[in-house]
PDB file of C-alpha atoms and ligand atoms in Angstrom:
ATOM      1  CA  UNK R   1      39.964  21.027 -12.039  1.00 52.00           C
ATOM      2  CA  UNK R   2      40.050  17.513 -10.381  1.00 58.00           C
ATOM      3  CA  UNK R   3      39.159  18.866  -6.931  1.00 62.00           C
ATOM      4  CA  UNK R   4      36.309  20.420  -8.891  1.00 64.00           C
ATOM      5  CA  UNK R   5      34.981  17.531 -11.105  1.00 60.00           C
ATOM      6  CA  UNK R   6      35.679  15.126  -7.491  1.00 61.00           C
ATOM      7  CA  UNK R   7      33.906  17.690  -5.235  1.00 60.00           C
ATOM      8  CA  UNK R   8      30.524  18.050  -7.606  1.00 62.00           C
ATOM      9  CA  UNK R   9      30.555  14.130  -7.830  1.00 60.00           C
ATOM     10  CA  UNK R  10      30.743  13.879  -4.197  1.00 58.00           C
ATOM     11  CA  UNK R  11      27.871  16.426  -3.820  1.00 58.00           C
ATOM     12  CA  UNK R  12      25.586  14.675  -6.581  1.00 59.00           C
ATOM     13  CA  UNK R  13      26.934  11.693  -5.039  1.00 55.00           C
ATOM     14  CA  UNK R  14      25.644  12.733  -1.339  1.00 55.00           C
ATOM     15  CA  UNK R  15      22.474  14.626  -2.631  1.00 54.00           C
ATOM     16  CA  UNK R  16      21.721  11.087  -4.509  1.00 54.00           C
ATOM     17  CA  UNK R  17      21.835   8.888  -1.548  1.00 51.00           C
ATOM     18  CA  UNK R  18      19.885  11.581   0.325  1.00 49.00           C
ATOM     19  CA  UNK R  19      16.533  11.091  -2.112  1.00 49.00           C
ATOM     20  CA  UNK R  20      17.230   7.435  -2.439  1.00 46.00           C
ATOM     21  CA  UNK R  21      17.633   7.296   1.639  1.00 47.00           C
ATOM     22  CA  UNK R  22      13.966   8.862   1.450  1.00 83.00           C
ATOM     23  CA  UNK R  23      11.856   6.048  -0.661  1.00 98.00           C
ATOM     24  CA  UNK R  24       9.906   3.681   1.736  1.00 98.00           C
ATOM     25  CA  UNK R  25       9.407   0.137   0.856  1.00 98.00           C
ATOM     26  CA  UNK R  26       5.851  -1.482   1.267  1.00 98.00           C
ATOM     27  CA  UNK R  27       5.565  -5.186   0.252  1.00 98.00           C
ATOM     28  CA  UNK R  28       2.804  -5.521  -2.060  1.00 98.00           C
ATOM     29  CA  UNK R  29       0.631  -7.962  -0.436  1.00 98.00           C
ATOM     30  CA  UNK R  30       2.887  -8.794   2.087  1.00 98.00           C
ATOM     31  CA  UNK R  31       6.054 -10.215   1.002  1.00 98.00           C
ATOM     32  CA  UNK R  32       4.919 -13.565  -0.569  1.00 98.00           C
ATOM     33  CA  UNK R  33       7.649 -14.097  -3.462  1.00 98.00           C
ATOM     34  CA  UNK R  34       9.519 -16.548  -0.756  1.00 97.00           C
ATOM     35  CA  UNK R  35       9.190 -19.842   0.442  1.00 97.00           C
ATOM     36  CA  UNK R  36       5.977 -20.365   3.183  1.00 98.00           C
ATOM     37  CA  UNK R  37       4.384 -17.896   1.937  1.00 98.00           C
ATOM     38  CA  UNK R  38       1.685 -16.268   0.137  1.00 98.00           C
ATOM     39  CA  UNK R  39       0.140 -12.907  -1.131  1.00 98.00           C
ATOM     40  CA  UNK R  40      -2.144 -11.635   1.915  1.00 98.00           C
ATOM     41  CA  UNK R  41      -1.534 -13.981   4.155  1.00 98.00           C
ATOM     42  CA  UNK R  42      -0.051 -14.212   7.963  1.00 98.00           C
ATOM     43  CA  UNK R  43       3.155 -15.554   6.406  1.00 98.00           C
ATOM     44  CA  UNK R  44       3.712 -12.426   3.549  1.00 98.00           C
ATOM     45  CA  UNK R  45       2.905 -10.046   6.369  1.00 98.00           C
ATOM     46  CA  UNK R  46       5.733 -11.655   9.200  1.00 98.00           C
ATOM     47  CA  UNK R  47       8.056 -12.124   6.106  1.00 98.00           C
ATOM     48  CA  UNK R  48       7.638  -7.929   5.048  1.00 98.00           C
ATOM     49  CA  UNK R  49       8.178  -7.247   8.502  1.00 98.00           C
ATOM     50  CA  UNK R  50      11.285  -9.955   8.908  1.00 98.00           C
ATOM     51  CA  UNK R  51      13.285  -7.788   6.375  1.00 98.00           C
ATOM     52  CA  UNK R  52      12.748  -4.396   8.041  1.00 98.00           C
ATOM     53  CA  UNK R  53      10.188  -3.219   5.098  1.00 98.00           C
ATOM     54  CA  UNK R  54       8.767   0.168   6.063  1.00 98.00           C
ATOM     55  CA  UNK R  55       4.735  -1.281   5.061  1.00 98.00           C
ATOM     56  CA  UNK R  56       3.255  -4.214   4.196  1.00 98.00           C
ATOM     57  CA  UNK R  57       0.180  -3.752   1.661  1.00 98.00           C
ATOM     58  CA  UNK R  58      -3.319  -6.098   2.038  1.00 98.00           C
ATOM     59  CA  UNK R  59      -6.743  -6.228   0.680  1.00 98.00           C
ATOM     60  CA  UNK R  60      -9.828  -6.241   2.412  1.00 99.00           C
ATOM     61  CA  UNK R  61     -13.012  -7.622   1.132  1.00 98.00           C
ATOM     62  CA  UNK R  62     -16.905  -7.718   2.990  1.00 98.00           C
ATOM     63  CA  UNK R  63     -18.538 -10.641   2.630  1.00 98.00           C
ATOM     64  CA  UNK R  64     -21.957 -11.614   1.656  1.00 98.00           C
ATOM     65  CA  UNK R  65     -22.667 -11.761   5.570  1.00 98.00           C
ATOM     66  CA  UNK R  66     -20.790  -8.531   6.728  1.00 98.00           C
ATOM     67  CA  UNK R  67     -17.645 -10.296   7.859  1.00 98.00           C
ATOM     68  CA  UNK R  68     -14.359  -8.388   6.393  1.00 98.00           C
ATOM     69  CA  UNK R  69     -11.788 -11.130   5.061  1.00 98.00           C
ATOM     70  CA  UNK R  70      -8.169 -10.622   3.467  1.00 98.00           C
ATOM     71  CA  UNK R  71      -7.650 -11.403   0.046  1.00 98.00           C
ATOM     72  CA  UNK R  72      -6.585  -9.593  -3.167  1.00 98.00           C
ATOM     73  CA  UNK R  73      -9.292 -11.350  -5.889  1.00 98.00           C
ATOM     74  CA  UNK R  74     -12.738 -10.535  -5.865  1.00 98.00           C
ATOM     75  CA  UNK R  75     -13.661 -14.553  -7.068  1.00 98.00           C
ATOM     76  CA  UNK R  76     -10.784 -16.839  -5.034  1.00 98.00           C
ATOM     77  CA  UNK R  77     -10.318 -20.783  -5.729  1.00 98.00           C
ATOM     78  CA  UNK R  78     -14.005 -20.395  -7.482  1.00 98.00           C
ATOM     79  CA  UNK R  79     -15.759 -18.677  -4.680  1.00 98.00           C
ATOM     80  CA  UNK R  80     -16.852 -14.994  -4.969  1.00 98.00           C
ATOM     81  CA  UNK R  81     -15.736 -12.132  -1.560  1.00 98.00           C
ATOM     82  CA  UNK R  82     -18.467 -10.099  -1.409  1.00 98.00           C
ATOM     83  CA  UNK R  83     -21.177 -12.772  -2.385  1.00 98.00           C
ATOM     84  CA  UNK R  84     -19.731 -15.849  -1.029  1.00 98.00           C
ATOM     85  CA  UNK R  85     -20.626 -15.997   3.399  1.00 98.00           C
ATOM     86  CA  UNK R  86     -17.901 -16.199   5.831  1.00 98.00           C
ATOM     87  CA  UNK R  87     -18.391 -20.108   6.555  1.00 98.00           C
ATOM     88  CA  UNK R  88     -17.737 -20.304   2.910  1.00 98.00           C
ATOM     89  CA  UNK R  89     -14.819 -18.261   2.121  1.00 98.00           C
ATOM     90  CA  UNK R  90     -13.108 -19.591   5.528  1.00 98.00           C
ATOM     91  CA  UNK R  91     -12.764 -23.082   3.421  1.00 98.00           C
ATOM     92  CA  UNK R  92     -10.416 -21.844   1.202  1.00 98.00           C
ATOM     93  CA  UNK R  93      -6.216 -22.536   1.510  1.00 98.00           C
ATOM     94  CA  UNK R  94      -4.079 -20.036   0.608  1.00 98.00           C
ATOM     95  CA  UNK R  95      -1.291 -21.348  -1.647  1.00 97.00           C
ATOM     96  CA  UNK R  96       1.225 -22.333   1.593  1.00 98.00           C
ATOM     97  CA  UNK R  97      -1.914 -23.764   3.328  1.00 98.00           C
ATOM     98  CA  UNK R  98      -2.907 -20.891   5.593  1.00 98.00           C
ATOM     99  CA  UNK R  99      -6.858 -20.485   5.713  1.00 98.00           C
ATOM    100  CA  UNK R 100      -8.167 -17.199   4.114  1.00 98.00           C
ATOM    101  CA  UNK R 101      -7.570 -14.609   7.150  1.00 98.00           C
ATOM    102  CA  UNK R 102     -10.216 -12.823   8.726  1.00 98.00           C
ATOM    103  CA  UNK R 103      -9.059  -9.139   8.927  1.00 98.00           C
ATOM    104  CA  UNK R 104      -9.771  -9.293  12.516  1.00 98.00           C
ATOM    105  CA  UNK R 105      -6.988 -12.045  12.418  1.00 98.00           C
ATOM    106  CA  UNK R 106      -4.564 -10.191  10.526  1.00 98.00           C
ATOM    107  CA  UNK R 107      -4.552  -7.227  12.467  1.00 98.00           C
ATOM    108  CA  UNK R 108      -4.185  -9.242  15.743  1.00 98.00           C
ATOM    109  CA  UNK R 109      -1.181 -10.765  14.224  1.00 98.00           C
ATOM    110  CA  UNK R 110       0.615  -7.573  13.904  1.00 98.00           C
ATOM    111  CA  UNK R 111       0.457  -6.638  17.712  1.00 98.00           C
ATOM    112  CA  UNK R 112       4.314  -8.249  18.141  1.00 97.00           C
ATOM    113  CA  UNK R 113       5.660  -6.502  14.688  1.00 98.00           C
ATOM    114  CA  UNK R 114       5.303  -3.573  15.648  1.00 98.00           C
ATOM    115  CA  UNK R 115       8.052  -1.665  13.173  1.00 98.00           C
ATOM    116  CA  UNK R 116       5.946  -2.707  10.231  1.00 98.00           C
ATOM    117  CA  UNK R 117       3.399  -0.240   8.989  1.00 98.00           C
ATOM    118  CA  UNK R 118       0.073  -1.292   8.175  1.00 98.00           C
ATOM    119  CA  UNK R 119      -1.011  -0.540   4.917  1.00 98.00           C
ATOM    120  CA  UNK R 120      -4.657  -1.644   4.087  1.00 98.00           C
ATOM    121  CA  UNK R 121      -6.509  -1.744   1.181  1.00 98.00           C
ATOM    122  CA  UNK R 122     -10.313  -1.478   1.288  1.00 98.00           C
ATOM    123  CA  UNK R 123     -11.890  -2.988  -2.395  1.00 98.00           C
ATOM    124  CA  UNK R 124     -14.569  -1.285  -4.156  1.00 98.00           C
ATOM    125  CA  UNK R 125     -17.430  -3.187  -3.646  1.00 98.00           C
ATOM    126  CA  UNK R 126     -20.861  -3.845  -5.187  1.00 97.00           C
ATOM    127  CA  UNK R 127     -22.360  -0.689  -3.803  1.00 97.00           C
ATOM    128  CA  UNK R 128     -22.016   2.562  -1.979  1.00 98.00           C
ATOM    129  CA  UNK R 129     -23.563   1.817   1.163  1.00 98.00           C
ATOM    130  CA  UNK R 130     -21.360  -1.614   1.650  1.00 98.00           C
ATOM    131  CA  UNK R 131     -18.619   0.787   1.452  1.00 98.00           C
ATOM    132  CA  UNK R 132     -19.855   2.695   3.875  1.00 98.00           C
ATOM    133  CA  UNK R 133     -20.158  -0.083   6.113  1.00 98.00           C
ATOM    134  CA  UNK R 134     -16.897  -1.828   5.329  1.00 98.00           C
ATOM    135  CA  UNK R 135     -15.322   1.332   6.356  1.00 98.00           C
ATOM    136  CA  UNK R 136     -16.701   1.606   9.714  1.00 98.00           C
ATOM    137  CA  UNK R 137     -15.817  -1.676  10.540  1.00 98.00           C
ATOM    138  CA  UNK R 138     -12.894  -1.788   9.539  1.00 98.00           C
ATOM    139  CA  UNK R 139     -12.065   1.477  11.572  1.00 98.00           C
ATOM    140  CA  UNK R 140     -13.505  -0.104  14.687  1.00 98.00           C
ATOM    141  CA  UNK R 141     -10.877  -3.324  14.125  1.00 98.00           C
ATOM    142  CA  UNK R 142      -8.019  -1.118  13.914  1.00 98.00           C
ATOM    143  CA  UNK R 143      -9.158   0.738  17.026  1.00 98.00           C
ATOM    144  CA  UNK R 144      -9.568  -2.533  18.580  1.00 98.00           C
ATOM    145  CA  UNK R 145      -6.112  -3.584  18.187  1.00 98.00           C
ATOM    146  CA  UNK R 146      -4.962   0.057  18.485  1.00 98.00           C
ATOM    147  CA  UNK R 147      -3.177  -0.269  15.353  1.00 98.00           C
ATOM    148  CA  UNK R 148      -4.196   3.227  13.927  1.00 98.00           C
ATOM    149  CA  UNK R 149      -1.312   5.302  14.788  1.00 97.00           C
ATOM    150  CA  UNK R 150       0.997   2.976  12.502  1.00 98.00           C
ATOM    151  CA  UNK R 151      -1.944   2.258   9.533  1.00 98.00           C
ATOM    152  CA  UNK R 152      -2.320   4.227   6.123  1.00 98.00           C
ATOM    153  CA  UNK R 153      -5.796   3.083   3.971  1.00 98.00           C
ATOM    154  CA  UNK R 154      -5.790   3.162   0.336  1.00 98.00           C
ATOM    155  CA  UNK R 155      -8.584   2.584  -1.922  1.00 98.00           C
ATOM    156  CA  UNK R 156      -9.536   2.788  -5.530  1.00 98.00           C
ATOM    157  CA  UNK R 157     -12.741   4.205  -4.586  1.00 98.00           C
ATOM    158  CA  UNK R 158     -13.430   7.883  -3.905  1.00 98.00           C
ATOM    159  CA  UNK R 159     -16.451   6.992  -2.036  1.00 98.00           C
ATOM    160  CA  UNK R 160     -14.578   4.590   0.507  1.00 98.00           C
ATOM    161  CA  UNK R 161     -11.951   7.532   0.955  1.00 98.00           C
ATOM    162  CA  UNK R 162     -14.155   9.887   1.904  1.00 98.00           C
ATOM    163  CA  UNK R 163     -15.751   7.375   4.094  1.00 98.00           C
ATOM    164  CA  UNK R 164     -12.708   6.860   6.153  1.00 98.00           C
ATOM    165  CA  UNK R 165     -11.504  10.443   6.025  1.00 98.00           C
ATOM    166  CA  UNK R 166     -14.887  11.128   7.889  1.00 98.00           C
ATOM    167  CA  UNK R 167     -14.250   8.529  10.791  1.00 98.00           C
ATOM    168  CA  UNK R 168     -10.588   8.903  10.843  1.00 98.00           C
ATOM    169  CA  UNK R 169      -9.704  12.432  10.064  1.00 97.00           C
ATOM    170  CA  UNK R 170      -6.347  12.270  11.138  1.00 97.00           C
ATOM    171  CA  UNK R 171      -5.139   8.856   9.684  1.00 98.00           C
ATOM    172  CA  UNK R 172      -3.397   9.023   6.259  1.00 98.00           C
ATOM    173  CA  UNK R 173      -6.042   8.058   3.386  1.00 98.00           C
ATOM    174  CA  UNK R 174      -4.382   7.352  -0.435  1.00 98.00           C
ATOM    175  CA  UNK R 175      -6.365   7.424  -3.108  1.00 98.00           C
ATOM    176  CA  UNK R 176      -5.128   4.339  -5.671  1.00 98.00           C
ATOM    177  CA  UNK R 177      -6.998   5.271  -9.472  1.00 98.00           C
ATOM    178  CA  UNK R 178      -4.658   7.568 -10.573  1.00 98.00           C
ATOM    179  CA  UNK R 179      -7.367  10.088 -12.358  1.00 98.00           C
ATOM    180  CA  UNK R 180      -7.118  12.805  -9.729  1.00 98.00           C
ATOM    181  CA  UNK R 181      -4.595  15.692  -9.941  1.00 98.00           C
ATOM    182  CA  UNK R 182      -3.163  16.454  -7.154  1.00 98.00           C
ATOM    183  CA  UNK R 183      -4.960  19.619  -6.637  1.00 98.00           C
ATOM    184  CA  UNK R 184      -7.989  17.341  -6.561  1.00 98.00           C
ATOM    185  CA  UNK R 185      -6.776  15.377  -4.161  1.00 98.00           C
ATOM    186  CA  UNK R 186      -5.558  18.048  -1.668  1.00 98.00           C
ATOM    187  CA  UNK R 187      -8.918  19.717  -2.197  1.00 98.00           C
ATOM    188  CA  UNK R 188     -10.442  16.402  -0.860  1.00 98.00           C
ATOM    189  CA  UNK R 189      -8.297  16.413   2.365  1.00 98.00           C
ATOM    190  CA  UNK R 190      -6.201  13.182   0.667  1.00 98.00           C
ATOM    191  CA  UNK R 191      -2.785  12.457   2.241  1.00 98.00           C
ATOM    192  CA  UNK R 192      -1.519  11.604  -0.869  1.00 98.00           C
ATOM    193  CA  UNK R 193      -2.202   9.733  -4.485  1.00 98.00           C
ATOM    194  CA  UNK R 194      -0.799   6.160  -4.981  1.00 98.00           C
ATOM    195  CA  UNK R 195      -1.081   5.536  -8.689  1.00 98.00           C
ATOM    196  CA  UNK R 196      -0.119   2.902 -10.713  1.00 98.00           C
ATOM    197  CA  UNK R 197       3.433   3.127 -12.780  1.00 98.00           C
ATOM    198  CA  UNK R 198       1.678   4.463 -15.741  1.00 98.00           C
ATOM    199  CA  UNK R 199      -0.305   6.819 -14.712  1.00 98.00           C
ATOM    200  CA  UNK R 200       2.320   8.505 -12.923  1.00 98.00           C
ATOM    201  CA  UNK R 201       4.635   8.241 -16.238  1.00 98.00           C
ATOM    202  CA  UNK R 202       2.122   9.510 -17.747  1.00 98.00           C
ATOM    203  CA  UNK R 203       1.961  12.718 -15.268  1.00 98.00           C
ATOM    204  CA  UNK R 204       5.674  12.364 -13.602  1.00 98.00           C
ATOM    205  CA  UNK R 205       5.267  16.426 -12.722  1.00 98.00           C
ATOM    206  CA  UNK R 206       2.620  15.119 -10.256  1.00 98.00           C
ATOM    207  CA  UNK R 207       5.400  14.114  -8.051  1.00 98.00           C
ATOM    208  CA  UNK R 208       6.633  17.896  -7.273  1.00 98.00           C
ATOM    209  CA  UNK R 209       3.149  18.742  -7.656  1.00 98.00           C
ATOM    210  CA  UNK R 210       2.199  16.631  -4.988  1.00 98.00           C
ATOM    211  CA  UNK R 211       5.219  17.583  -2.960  1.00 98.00           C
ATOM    212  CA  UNK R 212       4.746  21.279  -3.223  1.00 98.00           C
ATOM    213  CA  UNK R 213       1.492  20.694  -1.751  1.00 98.00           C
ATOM    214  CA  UNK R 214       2.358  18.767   1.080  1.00 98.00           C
ATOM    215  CA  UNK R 215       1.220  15.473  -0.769  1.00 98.00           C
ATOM    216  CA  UNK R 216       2.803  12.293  -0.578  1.00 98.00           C
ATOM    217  CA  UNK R 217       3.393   9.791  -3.321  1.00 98.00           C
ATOM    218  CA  UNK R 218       3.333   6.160  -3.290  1.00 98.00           C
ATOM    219  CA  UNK R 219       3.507   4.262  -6.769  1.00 98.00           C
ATOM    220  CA  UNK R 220       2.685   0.462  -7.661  1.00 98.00           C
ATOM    221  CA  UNK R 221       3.711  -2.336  -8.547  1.00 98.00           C
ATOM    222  CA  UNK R 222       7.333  -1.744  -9.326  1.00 98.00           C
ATOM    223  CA  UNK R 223       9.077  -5.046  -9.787  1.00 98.00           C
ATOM    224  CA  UNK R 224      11.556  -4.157 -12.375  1.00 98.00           C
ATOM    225  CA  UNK R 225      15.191  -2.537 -11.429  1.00 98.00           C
ATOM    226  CA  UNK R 226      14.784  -0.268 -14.122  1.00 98.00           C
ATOM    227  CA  UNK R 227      11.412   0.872 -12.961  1.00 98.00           C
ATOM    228  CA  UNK R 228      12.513   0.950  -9.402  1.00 98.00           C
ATOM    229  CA  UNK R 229      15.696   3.438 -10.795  1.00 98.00           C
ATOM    230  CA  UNK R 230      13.187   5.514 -12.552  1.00 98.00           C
ATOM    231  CA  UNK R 231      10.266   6.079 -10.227  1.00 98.00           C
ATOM    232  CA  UNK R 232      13.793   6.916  -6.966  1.00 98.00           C
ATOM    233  CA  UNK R 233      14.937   9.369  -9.191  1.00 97.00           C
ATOM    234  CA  UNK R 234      11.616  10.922  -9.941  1.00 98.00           C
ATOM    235  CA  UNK R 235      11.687  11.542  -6.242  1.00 97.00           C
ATOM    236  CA  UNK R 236       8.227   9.679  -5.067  1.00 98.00           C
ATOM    237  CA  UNK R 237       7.918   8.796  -1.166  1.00 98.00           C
ATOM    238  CA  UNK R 238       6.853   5.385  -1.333  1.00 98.00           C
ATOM    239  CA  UNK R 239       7.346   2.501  -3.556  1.00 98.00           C
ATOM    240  CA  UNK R 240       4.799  -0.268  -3.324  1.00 98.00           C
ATOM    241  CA  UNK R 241       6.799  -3.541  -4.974  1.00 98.00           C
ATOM    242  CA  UNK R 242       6.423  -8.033  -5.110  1.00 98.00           C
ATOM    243  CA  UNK R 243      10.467  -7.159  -4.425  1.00 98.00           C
ATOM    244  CA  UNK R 244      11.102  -5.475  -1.335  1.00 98.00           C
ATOM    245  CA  UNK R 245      14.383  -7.272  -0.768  1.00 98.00           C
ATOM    246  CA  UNK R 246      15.185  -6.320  -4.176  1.00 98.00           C
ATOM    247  CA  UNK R 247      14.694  -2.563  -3.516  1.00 98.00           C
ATOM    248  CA  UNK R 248      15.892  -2.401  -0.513  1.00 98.00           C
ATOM    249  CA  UNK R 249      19.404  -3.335  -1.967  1.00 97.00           C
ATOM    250  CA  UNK R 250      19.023  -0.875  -4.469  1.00 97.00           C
ATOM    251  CA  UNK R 251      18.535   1.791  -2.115  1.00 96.00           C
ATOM    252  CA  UNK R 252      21.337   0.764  -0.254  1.00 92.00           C
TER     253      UNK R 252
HETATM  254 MG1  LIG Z   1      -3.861  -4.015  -2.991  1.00 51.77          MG
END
């Protein structure tokens, strides 16, 4: 009976660690909860790559200009991403001093971290047609720096995924509003969906949904151990997080 009862707890034991083994850490905006650094800058992306994360998450923005800049708010220290020009956004500090990175400097600064995957976020802008050409020049960056065999895009819009599954049809594209089954998504020709924590406890059969057909899933912003416990047993693939370090010794 104890060989029994010590034999399943070994299995559920070994079948645990297996699924937990699987979940991928991306730092949500780089890692920037640390000293010297700061969300989407240089610093939060050399940090999430410091501590072996598999991803580190950024936003891109177009400016009023055409330029593509790195930054999570649409208005920043007063001045607005898409409407504000280059000249003026390039004024502003990041909290640990950094100026506001171009993309084009961002992506160069990944050439000598090369384990880190590059996760970029492309904002929904003001209309359709910036989208369209955020999205091509954003692909041309990332074949500039050759960085697209080790990038997955994300984006709240459907417009800018579709964009990018046109130019890149073999780089995985995520789609981030979490009102799209995963049939939908799969229909679309969607790697995966990476939803927010409550739309995906709102739908957690989306995981094996997702899984069963070839789907990934990626789920943000988990900051909380509890969350983190809930969303690695639920079995998703990625886990987007302000803790990485955190997670990571969870999973270990
Ligand atoms: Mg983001």
């Amino acid at each position: 009976m104890t060989k029994k009862i010590t034999f399943f707890a070994l299995l559920w034991l070994a079948v645990f660690s297996v699924s937990q083994a699987q979940v991928k850490v991306v730092a949500h905006r780089g890692y920037w909860k640390v000293a010297g650094s700061a969300q989407n800058s240089l610093a939060a992306f050399a940090k999430a790559d410091s501590i072996g994360a598999f991803g580190s998450e950024f936003d891109v923005w177009m400016t009023a200009d055409g330029k593509l800049v790195v930054n999570h708010d649409g208005t920043f220290k007063g001045v607005s991403m898409e409407k504000g020009t280059l000249s003026e956004i390039r004024k502003i500090r990041l909290d640990n001093g950094e100026q506001l990175p171009t993309l084009d400097e961002y992506l160069k600064s990944m050439l000598n971290k090369p384990n880190t995957r590059v996760v970029l976020e492309m904002k929904s802008l003001s209309n359709l047609s910036r989208e369209d050409e955020a999205a091509q020049k954003i692909v041309k960056a990332l074949k500039k720096y050759k960085l697209l065999n080790r990038t997955d895009i994300i984006a709240f819009s459907i417009n800018a995924c579709l964009a990018f599954k046109k130019l890149l049809p073999d780089t995985k594209i995520y789609y981030l509003d979490g009102d799209l089954s995963p049939r939908k998504i799969k229909n679309l020709g969607l790697a995966g969906i990476d939803y927010s924590m409550n739309a995906l406890r709102q739908h957690p059969e989306w995981v094996e949904e997702s899984h069963k057909l070839g789907l990934e899933v990626n789920v943000w912003t988990v900051n909380k151990e509890e969350d983190m416990k809930y969303f690695i047993e639920l079995g998703v693939d990625i886990i987007t997080t302000d803790q990485p370090e955190e997670l990571q010794k969870l999973l270990r």
